[in-house]
Tab-separated table of C-alpha atoms in Angstrom:
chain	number	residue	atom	x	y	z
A	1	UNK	CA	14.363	-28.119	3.423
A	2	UNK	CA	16.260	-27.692	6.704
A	3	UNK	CA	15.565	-24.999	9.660
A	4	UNK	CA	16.211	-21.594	9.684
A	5	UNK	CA	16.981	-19.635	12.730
A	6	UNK	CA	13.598	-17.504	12.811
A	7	UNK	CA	14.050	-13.875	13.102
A	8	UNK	CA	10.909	-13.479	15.096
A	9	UNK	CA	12.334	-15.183	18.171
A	10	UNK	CA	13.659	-12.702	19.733
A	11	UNK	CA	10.317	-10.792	19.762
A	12	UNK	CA	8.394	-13.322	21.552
A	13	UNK	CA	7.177	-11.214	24.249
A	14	UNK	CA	6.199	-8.592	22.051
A	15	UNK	CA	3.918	-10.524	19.498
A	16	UNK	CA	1.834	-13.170	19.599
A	17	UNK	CA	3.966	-15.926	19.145
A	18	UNK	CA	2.482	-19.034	20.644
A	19	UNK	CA	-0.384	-18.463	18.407
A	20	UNK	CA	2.154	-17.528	15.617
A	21	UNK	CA	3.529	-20.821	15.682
A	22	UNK	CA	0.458	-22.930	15.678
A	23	UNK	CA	-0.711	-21.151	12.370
A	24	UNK	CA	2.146	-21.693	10.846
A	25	UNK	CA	1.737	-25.027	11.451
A	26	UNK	CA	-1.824	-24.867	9.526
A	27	UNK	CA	-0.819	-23.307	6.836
A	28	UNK	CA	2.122	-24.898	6.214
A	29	UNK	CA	-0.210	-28.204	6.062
A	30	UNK	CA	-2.804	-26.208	4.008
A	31	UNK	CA	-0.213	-24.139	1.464
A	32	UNK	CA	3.266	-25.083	1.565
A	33	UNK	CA	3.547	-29.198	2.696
A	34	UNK	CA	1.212	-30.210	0.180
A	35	UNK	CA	1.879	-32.895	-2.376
A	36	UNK	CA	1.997	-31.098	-5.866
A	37	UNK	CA	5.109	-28.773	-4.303
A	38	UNK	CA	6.909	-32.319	-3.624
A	39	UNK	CA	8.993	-32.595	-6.557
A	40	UNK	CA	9.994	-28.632	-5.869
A	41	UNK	CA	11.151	-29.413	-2.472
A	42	UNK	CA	13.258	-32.541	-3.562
A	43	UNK	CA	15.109	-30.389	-6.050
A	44	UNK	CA	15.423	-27.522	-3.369
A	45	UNK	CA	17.101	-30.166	-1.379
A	46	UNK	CA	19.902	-30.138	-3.811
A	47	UNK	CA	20.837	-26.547	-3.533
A	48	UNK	CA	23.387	-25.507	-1.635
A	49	UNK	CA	22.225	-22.911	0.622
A	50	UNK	CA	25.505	-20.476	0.499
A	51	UNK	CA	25.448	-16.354	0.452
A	52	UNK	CA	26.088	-15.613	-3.013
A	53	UNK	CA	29.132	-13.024	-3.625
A	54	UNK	CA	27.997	-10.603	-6.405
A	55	UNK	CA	24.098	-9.205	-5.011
A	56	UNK	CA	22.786	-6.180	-6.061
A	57	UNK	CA	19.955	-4.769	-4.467
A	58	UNK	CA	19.910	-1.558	-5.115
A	59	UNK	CA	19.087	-1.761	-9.136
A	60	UNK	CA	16.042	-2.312	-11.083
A	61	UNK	CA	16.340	-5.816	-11.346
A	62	UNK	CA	17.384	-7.297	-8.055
A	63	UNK	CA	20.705	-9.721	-8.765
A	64	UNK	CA	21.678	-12.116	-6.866
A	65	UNK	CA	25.225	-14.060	-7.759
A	66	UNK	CA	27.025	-14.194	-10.979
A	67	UNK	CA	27.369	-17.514	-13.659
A	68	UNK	CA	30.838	-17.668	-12.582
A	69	UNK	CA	29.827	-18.973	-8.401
A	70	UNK	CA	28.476	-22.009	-8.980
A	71	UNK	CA	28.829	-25.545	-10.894
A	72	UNK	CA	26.746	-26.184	-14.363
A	73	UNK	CA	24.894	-28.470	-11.940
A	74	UNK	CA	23.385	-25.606	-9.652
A	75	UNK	CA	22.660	-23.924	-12.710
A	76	UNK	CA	20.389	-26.996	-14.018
A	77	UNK	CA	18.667	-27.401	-10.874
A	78	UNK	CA	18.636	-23.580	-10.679
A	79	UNK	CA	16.476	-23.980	-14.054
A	80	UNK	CA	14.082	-26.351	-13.206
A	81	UNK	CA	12.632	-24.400	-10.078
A	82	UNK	CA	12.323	-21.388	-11.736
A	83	UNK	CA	10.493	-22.721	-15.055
A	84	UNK	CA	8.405	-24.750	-11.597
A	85	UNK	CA	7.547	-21.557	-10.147
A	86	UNK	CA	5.870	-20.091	-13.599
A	87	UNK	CA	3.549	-17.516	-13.346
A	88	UNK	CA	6.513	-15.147	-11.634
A	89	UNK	CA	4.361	-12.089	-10.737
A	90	UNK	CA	6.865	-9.572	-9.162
A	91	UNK	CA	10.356	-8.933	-10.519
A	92	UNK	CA	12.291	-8.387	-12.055
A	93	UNK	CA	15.128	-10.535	-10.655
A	94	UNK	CA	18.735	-12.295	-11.612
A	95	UNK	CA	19.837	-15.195	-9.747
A	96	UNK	CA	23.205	-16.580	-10.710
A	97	UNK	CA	22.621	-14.951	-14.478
A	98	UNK	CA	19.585	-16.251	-15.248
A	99	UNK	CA	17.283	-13.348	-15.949
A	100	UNK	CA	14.005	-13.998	-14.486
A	101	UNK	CA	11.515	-11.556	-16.664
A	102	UNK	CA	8.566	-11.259	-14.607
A	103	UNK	CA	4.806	-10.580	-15.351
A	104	UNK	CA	4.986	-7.536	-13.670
A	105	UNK	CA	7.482	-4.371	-13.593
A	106	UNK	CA	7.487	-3.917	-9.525
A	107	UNK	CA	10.935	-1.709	-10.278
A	108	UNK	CA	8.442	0.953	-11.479
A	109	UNK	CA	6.345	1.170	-8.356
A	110	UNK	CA	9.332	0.774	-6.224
A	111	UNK	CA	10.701	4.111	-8.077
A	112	UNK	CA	7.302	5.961	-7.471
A	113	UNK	CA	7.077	4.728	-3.338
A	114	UNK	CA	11.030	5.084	-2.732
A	115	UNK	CA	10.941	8.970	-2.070
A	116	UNK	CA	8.414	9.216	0.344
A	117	UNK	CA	9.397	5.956	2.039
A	118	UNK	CA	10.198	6.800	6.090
A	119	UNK	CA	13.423	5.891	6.775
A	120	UNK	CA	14.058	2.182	6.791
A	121	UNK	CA	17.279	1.890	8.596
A	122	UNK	CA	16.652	0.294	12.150
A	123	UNK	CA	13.282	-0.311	11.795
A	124	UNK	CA	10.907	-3.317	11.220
A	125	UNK	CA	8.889	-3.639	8.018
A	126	UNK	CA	6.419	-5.378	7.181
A	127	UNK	CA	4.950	-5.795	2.935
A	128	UNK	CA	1.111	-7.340	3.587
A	129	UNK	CA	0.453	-9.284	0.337
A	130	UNK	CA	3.912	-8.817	-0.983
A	131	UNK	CA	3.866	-11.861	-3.418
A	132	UNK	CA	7.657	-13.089	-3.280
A	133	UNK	CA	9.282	-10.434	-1.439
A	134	UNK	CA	10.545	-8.119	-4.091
A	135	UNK	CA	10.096	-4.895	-2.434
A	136	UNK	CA	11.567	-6.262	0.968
A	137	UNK	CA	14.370	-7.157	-1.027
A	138	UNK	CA	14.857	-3.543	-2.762
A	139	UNK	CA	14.498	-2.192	1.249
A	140	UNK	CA	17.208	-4.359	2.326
A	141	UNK	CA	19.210	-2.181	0.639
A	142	UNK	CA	18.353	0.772	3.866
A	143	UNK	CA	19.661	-2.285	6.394
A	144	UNK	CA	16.476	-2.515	8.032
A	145	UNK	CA	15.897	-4.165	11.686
A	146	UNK	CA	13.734	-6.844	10.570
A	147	UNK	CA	11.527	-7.592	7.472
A	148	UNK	CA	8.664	-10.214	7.312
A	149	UNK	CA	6.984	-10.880	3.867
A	150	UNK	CA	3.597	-11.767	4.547
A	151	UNK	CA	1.311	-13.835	1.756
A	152	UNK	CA	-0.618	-16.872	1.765
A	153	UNK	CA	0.438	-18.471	-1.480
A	154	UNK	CA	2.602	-21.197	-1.717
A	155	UNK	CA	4.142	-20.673	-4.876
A	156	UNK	CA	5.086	-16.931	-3.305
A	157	UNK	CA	6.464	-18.932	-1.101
A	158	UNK	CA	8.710	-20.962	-2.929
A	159	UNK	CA	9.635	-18.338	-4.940
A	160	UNK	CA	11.006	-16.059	-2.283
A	161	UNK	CA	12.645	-19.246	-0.629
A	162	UNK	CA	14.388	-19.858	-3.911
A	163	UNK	CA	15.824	-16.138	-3.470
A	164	UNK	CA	16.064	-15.756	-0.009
A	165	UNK	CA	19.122	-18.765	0.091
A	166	UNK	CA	21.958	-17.198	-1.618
A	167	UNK	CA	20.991	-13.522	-1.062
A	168	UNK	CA	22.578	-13.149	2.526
A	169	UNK	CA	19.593	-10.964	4.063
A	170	UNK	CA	19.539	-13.052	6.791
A	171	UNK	CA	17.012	-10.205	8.670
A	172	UNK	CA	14.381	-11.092	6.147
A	173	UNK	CA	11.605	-14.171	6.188
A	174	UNK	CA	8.483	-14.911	4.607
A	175	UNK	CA	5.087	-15.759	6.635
A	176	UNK	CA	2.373	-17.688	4.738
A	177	UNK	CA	-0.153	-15.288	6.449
A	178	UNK	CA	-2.796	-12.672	4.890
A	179	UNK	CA	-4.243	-9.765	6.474
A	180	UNK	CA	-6.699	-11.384	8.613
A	181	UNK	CA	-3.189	-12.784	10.589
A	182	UNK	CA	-1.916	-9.546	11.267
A	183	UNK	CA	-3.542	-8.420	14.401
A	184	UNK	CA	-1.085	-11.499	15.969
A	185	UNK	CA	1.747	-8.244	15.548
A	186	UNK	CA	-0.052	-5.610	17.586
A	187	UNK	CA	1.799	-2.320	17.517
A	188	UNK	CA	4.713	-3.905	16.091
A	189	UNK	CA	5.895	-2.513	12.615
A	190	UNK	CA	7.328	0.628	12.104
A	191	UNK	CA	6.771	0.305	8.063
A	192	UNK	CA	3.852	-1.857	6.340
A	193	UNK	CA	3.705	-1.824	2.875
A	194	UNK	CA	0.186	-2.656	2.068
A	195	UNK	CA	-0.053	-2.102	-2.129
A	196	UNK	CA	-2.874	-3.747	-4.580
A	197	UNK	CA	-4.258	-5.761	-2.071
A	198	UNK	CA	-7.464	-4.105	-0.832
A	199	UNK	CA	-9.357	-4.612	-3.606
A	200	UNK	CA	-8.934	-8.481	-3.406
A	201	UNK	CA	-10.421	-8.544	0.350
A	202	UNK	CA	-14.196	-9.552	0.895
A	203	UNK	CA	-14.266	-7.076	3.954
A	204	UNK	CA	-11.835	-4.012	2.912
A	205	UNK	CA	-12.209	-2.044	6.294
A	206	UNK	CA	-11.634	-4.838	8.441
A	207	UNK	CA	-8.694	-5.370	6.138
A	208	UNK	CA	-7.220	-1.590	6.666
A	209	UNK	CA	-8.165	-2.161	10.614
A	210	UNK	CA	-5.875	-4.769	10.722
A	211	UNK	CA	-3.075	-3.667	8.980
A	212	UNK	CA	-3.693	-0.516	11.937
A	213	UNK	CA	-3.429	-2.704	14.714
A	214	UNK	CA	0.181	-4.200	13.508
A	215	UNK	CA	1.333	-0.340	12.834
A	216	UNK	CA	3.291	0.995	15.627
A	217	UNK	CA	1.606	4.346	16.904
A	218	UNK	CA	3.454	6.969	14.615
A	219	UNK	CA	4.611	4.264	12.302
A	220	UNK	CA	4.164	4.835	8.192
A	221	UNK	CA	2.217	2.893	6.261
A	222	UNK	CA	2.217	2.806	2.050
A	223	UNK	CA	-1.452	1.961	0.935
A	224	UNK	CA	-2.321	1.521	-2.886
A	225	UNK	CA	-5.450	0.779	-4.151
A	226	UNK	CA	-7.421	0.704	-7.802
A	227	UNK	CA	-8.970	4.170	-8.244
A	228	UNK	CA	-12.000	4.511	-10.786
A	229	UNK	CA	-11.782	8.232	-12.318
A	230	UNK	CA	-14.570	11.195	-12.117
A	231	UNK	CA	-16.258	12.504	-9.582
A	232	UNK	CA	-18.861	10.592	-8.800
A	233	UNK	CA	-18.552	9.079	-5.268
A	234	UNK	CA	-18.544	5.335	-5.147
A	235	UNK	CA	-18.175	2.659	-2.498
A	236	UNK	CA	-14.586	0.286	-1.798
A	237	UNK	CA	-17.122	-2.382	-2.524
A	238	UNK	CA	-18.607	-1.476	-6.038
A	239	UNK	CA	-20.798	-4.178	-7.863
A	240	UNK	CA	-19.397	-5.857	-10.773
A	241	UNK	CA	-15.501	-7.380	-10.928
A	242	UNK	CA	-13.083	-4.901	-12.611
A	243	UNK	CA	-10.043	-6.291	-14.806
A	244	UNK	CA	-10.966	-10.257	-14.181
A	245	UNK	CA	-9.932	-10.034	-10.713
A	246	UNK	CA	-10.987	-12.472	-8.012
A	247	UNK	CA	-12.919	-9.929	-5.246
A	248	UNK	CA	-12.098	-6.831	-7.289
């Protein structure tokens, strides 16, 4: 896949982006340049990477381009990396008319956070753990400053790459970085989006003391976490695992 021009250039002296670079390095070795994504990549090499002309952000399902844009070929190849990219967690989406019905409803959370949301316009955002981007892509919308997607999985990855081409939000990238990275953006984000992640960490407080240290001092940030009902008190690290979750 060729080189983007990376949006967090310009903020070299303000982050730490020497040591950015070398861990993207690593984890592009460890989660993204690995061999069972190689057939991915080759088809990804056969998209065109063009702005799509009919995107809609601003609607439950987040569409990007219409049938009509592109050649029956696109479409095939189109096909084949999203049927790839199964499980599609967040959603849903539309990319050139083919409906992509994810796992989860993220248009329903989006509704519930919108209204109390600081306003986006101008200002850098970060989403910690925000699987393939779909709530950056519902805030592009506001015309943020910058946005950076932050998650370690590859597949996210892919997934929000896939998107990202045609959907002309050229102020948006994904990092392949969890919350342990996120002390390299000290005082940096104006917004962080930090929703169903917590409960997944091994060390929850370190985890909410990092996503502090990227937070600009009178910044805003959107936590969400599992809540277990009455009134007993109980710790963020109960024993047990709640709802087959990994941590949780």
């Amino acid at each position: 896949m060729e080189e983007r021009e990376d949006i967090l250039a310009p903020y070299a002296g303000r982050i730490s982006y020497g040591a950015l670079l070398k861990l993207r390095e690593k984890r592009g070795r460890e989660h993204i340049w690995i061999d069972p994504w190689d057939e991915l990549r080759g088809l990804l090499s056969f998209l065109p990477r063009i702005q799509a002309k009919s995107v809609c952000l601003d609607s439950d399902i987040v569409s990007i381009g219409d049938r009509s844009e592109v050649s029956q070929d696109v479409i095939d190849i189109i096909e084949k990396c999203i049927c790839a990219l199964i499980p599609w967690r967040k959603g849903p989406y539309s990319l050139f008319g083919r409906v992509i019905d994810s796992e989860w409803r993220s248009d329903l959370k989006w509704n519930r956070i919108e209204p109390f949301l600081d306003d986006p316009h101008e200002k850098k955002v970060a989403d910690i753990g925000g699987n393939n981007g779909y709530f950056l892509f519902r805030m592009a919308n506001y015309s943020p400053k910058l946005m950076v997607n932050f998650d370690p999985n590859g597949r996210f990855y892919y997934q929000f790459e896939l998107l990202h081409r045609f959907s002309g939000v050229d102020n948006m990238q994904h990092e392949v970085l969890g919350v342990e990275d996120v002390h390299l953006f000290e005082n940096f984000f104006d917004i962080v989006l930090f929703m169903g992640v917590i409960y997944h960490c091994r060390d929850p407080l370190g985890a909410l003391r990092q996503v502090y240290t990227c937070l600009k001092p009178g910044g805003q940030m959107i936590f969400e976490s599992l809540a277990l009902p009455g009134r007993k008190p109980v710790s963020l690290t109960p024993p047990g695992r709640y709802g087959k979750m990994r941590n949780a």
